[in-house]
Amino acid sequence: MTGKTAIVTGAARGIGLATTKLFLEEGRRVAMIDRDEPALMEAASGLDNVLPVVCDVSQPDQVAAMVAEVQKQFGQIDALVNNAGVADFGPIDETDFERWRRVMETNLDGVFLCSQACAPALKEAKGSIVNIASISGLRASTLRVAYGTSKAGVMHLTQQQAAEWGEFGVRANCICPGPVATKLAMAVHTQDIIDAYHDAIPLNRYGSEDEIGNVIVFLCSDKASYVTGQVIAVDGGFQSTGIGLPSLRV
């Protein structure tokens, strides 16, 4: 055991669960946070050195209680991975304010609330924050007015954190995953979508949950001790192609 502790939100599945397991492999203790209690408990079963805590990151009182529980059980917080998020895709004209707020309160408010609550412990530990945004925050796409805007906000919030908390030794970075082969994505993506991503991504494939998790774990490690305020696309080169058509890439 390294003795170090990480909080991972949205840890019941996908990138959050993959990141949890990678942290455990390097000897960290992990507080697994999710609002889906059945899925969280199932994910945590059989894992050693984890603390599952049911928490809706959009609710300030729940976040405060969660952080207090982690500190009570683990004594310290060395890393915070703000991974919890919701995806909601639809035209601007069909996105009413309730729908907009539902996305913002988890994707952006949740990052703010968890970071703010963990800040004293992170300053004491000279710890690290990794916020999970999306390629959709780097460039606009149809049907993503709330989702993409929330992720763009996460990117700027990361830079604010790096600028203000750097003097305390806290590093803050942001990951922007491209298409990732999660169970959910594979269940809802049609073959046409899969083929289109294959053609548009220079590496010609989806990423894996572990590939995203490996970058997160690196940014939380001492090997990234001089890296802060960065927005890193982990996307197989998707961002580099801009709006260029794959057929013109020859």
Short mmCIF file of C-alpha atoms in Angstrom, two decimals:
data_model
loop_
_atom_site.label_atom_id
_atom_site.label_comp_id
_atom_site.label_asym_id
_atom_site.label_seq_id
_atom_site.Cartn_x
_atom_site.Cartn_y
_atom_site.Cartn_z
CA MET A 1 0.00 0.00 0.00
CA THR A 2 1.21 3.50 -0.82
CA GLY A 3 -0.93 4.94 1.98
CA LYS A 4 -2.44 7.39 -0.49
CA THR A 5 -6.16 7.81 -0.96
CA ALA A 6 -8.20 8.71 -4.05
CA ILE A 7 -11.84 9.69 -4.39
CA VAL A 8 -13.43 8.63 -7.67
CA THR A 9 -16.93 9.85 -8.46
CA GLY A 10 -19.12 7.95 -10.88
CA ALA A 11 -17.22 4.84 -9.79
CA ALA A 12 -19.94 2.23 -10.29
CA ARG A 13 -19.17 1.62 -13.94
CA GLY A 14 -17.22 2.66 -17.00
CA ILE A 15 -14.22 4.93 -16.73
CA GLY A 16 -14.76 5.46 -13.01
CA LEU A 17 -14.65 1.75 -12.20
CA ALA A 18 -11.68 1.17 -14.49
CA THR A 19 -9.81 4.02 -12.82
CA THR A 20 -10.65 2.64 -9.38
CA LYS A 21 -9.09 -0.71 -10.27
CA LEU A 22 -5.97 0.94 -11.69
CA PHE A 23 -5.53 2.95 -8.47
CA LEU A 24 -5.89 -0.24 -6.45
CA GLU A 25 -3.21 -1.91 -8.57
CA GLU A 26 -0.73 0.78 -7.58
CA GLY A 27 -1.62 0.40 -3.91
CA ARG A 28 -3.98 3.29 -3.27
CA ARG A 29 -7.11 3.19 -1.18
CA VAL A 30 -10.14 4.33 -3.13
CA ALA A 31 -13.39 5.93 -2.05
CA MET A 32 -15.89 4.86 -4.70
CA ILE A 33 -18.67 7.43 -5.07
CA ASP A 34 -21.92 7.00 -7.00
CA ARG A 35 -25.61 7.78 -6.59
CA ASP A 36 -26.69 4.40 -7.99
CA GLU A 37 -26.47 2.36 -4.80
CA PRO A 38 -27.14 -1.14 -6.24
CA ALA A 39 -24.61 -0.68 -9.03
CA LEU A 40 -22.06 0.83 -6.63
CA MET A 41 -22.29 -1.98 -4.12
CA GLU A 42 -22.04 -4.58 -6.87
CA ALA A 43 -18.96 -2.86 -8.32
CA ALA A 44 -17.30 -2.61 -4.91
CA SER A 45 -17.95 -6.20 -3.92
CA GLY A 46 -14.81 -8.28 -4.06
CA LEU A 47 -12.51 -5.25 -4.15
CA ASP A 48 -10.12 -4.68 -1.26
CA ASN A 49 -9.19 -1.29 0.16
CA VAL A 50 -12.27 0.50 -1.15
CA LEU A 51 -14.93 2.56 0.59
CA PRO A 52 -18.23 2.76 -1.34
CA VAL A 53 -20.22 5.89 -0.50
CA VAL A 54 -23.61 6.65 -1.99
CA CYS A 55 -23.71 10.32 -2.95
CA ASP A 56 -25.36 12.57 -5.51
CA VAL A 57 -22.56 15.00 -6.37
CA SER A 58 -25.06 17.70 -7.35
CA GLN A 59 -26.30 17.99 -3.76
CA PRO A 60 -24.09 20.11 -1.45
CA ASP A 61 -25.19 18.41 1.77
CA GLN A 62 -24.53 14.94 0.37
CA VAL A 63 -21.11 16.00 -0.91
CA ALA A 64 -20.14 17.43 2.48
CA ALA A 65 -21.22 14.24 4.23
CA MET A 66 -19.36 12.10 1.70
CA VAL A 67 -16.08 13.96 2.15
CA ALA A 68 -16.43 13.81 5.93
CA GLU A 69 -16.98 10.04 5.72
CA VAL A 70 -13.91 9.54 3.53
CA GLN A 71 -11.75 11.56 5.91
CA LYS A 72 -13.12 9.66 8.88
CA GLN A 73 -12.35 6.28 7.30
CA PHE A 74 -9.13 7.05 5.42
CA GLY A 75 -7.77 10.09 7.27
CA GLN A 76 -6.61 11.91 4.16
CA ILE A 77 -7.44 12.72 0.54
CA ASP A 78 -4.56 12.72 -1.92
CA ALA A 79 -6.46 12.70 -5.21
CA LEU A 80 -9.91 13.58 -6.47
CA VAL A 81 -11.24 12.30 -9.80
CA ASN A 82 -14.40 14.16 -10.79
CA ASN A 83 -15.80 11.60 -13.20
CA ALA A 84 -19.54 11.56 -12.40
CA GLY A 85 -21.60 12.84 -15.30
CA VAL A 86 -24.79 12.50 -17.26
CA ALA A 87 -25.22 12.47 -21.02
CA ASP A 88 -28.27 14.05 -22.59
CA PHE A 89 -28.35 14.64 -26.32
CA GLY A 90 -30.99 16.61 -28.18
CA PRO A 91 -31.60 19.66 -30.37
CA ILE A 92 -31.28 23.12 -28.82
CA ASP A 93 -34.92 23.83 -29.56
CA GLU A 94 -35.99 20.77 -27.56
CA THR A 95 -33.74 21.45 -24.58
CA ASP A 96 -35.89 23.13 -21.97
CA PHE A 97 -34.42 24.69 -18.84
CA GLU A 98 -35.17 21.64 -16.68
CA ARG A 99 -33.24 19.43 -19.07
CA TRP A 100 -30.39 21.97 -19.21
CA ARG A 101 -30.16 22.14 -15.42
CA ARG A 102 -30.25 18.35 -15.04
CA VAL A 103 -27.06 18.13 -17.08
CA MET A 104 -25.36 21.16 -15.54
CA GLU A 105 -26.02 20.20 -11.92
CA THR A 106 -24.13 16.92 -12.22
CA ASN A 107 -21.54 17.66 -14.91
CA LEU A 108 -20.48 21.12 -13.74
CA ASP A 109 -21.96 21.82 -10.32
CA GLY A 110 -20.81 18.40 -9.12
CA VAL A 111 -17.21 19.10 -10.08
CA PHE A 112 -17.33 22.46 -8.29
CA LEU A 113 -18.94 21.04 -5.14
CA CYS A 114 -16.66 18.01 -4.78
CA SER A 115 -13.52 20.02 -5.45
CA GLN A 116 -14.54 22.73 -3.01
CA ALA A 117 -15.33 20.19 -0.28
CA CYS A 118 -12.05 18.35 -0.80
CA ALA A 119 -9.89 21.47 -1.10
CA PRO A 120 -8.71 21.68 2.54
CA ALA A 121 -7.62 18.03 2.55
CA LEU A 122 -6.03 18.31 -0.89
CA LYS A 123 -4.07 21.39 0.19
CA GLU A 124 -2.81 19.54 3.26
CA ALA A 125 -1.73 16.58 1.13
CA LYS A 126 -0.50 18.68 -1.81
CA GLY A 127 -2.78 16.49 -3.82
CA SER A 128 -4.19 16.30 -7.31
CA ILE A 129 -7.52 16.85 -9.05
CA VAL A 130 -8.43 15.30 -12.38
CA ASN A 131 -11.68 16.48 -13.92
CA ILE A 132 -13.29 14.46 -16.70
CA ALA A 133 -14.66 16.60 -19.52
CA SER A 134 -15.17 15.39 -23.08
CA ILE A 135 -14.13 15.93 -26.65
CA SER A 136 -17.59 17.53 -26.86
CA GLY A 137 -16.27 20.37 -24.70
CA LEU A 138 -13.41 21.05 -27.10
CA ARG A 139 -15.49 21.36 -30.23
CA ALA A 140 -19.16 21.79 -30.91
CA SER A 141 -21.36 19.08 -32.34
CA THR A 142 -25.05 18.80 -33.01
CA LEU A 143 -27.38 17.66 -30.22
CA ARG A 144 -24.92 18.50 -27.44
CA VAL A 145 -25.89 22.01 -26.33
CA ALA A 146 -26.14 21.15 -22.62
CA TYR A 147 -23.61 18.31 -22.52
CA GLY A 148 -20.93 20.07 -24.56
CA THR A 149 -21.38 23.37 -22.74
CA SER A 150 -21.15 21.67 -19.35
CA LYS A 151 -17.90 19.99 -20.37
CA ALA A 152 -16.45 23.24 -21.70
CA GLY A 153 -17.23 24.71 -18.28
CA VAL A 154 -15.36 21.85 -16.62
CA MET A 155 -12.30 22.64 -18.72
CA HIS A 156 -12.27 26.29 -17.62
CA LEU A 157 -13.01 25.40 -14.00
CA THR A 158 -9.94 23.15 -14.09
CA GLN A 159 -7.75 26.06 -15.11
CA GLN A 160 -9.23 28.22 -12.36
CA GLN A 161 -8.39 25.52 -9.84
CA ALA A 162 -4.83 25.22 -11.14
CA ALA A 163 -4.33 28.99 -11.03
CA GLU A 164 -5.71 29.50 -7.53
CA TRP A 165 -4.66 26.34 -5.72
CA GLY A 166 -1.22 25.89 -7.26
CA GLU A 167 0.41 27.93 -4.51
CA PHE A 168 -0.82 25.29 -2.06
CA GLY A 169 0.79 22.50 -4.07
CA VAL A 170 -2.53 21.25 -5.51
CA ARG A 171 -2.44 20.28 -9.18
CA ALA A 172 -5.58 20.29 -11.35
CA ASN A 173 -5.84 18.81 -14.82
CA CYS A 174 -8.62 17.85 -17.20
CA ILE A 175 -9.11 14.81 -19.42
CA CYS A 176 -11.26 15.00 -22.55
CA PRO A 177 -12.09 11.45 -23.65
CA GLY A 178 -13.07 10.80 -27.23
CA PRO A 179 -15.34 7.88 -28.12
CA VAL A 180 -14.82 5.11 -25.57
CA ALA A 181 -16.03 1.53 -25.94
CA THR A 182 -18.09 1.40 -22.78
CA LYS A 183 -20.95 -1.08 -22.50
CA LEU A 184 -23.43 1.79 -22.75
CA ALA A 185 -21.83 3.25 -25.87
CA MET A 186 -21.69 -0.09 -27.59
CA ALA A 187 -25.33 -0.70 -26.73
CA VAL A 188 -26.61 2.56 -28.22
CA HIS A 189 -24.20 3.25 -31.09
CA THR A 190 -25.46 1.98 -34.41
CA GLN A 191 -23.12 0.34 -36.89
CA ASP A 192 -23.22 3.55 -38.95
CA ILE A 193 -21.98 5.53 -35.93
CA ILE A 194 -19.26 2.98 -35.20
CA ASP A 195 -18.12 3.08 -38.83
CA ALA A 196 -18.15 6.90 -38.87
CA TYR A 197 -15.99 7.10 -35.76
CA HIS A 198 -13.61 4.53 -37.24
CA ASP A 199 -13.15 6.74 -40.29
CA ALA A 200 -12.90 10.03 -38.35
CA ILE A 201 -10.40 8.94 -35.68
CA PRO A 202 -6.78 8.71 -36.88
CA LEU A 203 -6.17 5.56 -34.83
CA ASN A 204 -9.31 4.09 -36.45
CA ARG A 205 -10.88 2.76 -33.26
CA TYR A 206 -12.65 3.58 -30.03
CA GLY A 207 -10.61 3.98 -26.87
CA SER A 208 -10.89 1.67 -23.90
CA GLU A 209 -11.85 2.53 -20.33
CA ASP A 210 -8.38 1.48 -19.15
CA GLU A 211 -6.71 3.80 -21.68
CA ILE A 212 -8.55 6.75 -20.19
CA GLY A 213 -7.92 5.49 -16.65
CA ASN A 214 -4.19 5.15 -17.24
CA VAL A 215 -3.91 8.85 -18.08
CA ILE A 216 -5.95 9.78 -15.00
CA VAL A 217 -3.74 7.68 -12.72
CA PHE A 218 -0.62 9.18 -14.29
CA LEU A 219 -1.85 12.73 -13.68
CA CYS A 220 -2.47 11.85 -10.03
CA SER A 221 1.01 10.41 -9.62
CA ASP A 222 4.34 11.96 -8.68
CA LYS A 223 5.44 11.39 -12.28
CA ALA A 224 3.18 14.30 -13.24
CA SER A 225 4.43 16.54 -10.43
CA TYR A 226 4.97 19.56 -12.74
CA VAL A 227 1.79 19.13 -14.79
CA THR A 228 -1.15 21.35 -13.88
CA GLY A 229 -3.79 23.43 -15.62
CA GLN A 230 -3.74 21.18 -18.67
CA VAL A 231 -6.61 19.98 -20.84
CA ILE A 232 -5.60 16.68 -22.43
CA ALA A 233 -7.63 15.01 -25.16
CA VAL A 234 -7.41 11.22 -24.90
CA ASP A 235 -9.16 10.54 -28.15
CA GLY A 236 -7.05 8.61 -30.65
CA GLY A 237 -6.29 11.86 -32.47
CA PHE A 238 -9.94 12.82 -33.01
CA GLN A 239 -9.35 16.43 -31.96
CA SER A 240 -6.39 16.80 -34.33
CA THR A 241 -8.56 16.20 -37.39
CA GLY A 242 -10.74 19.25 -36.67
CA ILE A 243 -13.54 19.54 -39.19
CA GLY A 244 -11.56 17.88 -41.99
CA LEU A 245 -13.30 15.06 -43.82
CA PRO A 246 -11.64 11.65 -43.45
CA SER A 247 -11.70 11.22 -47.24
CA LEU A 248 -9.43 14.28 -47.55
CA ARG A 249 -6.85 13.01 -45.09
CA VAL A 250 -4.74 11.18 -47.66
#
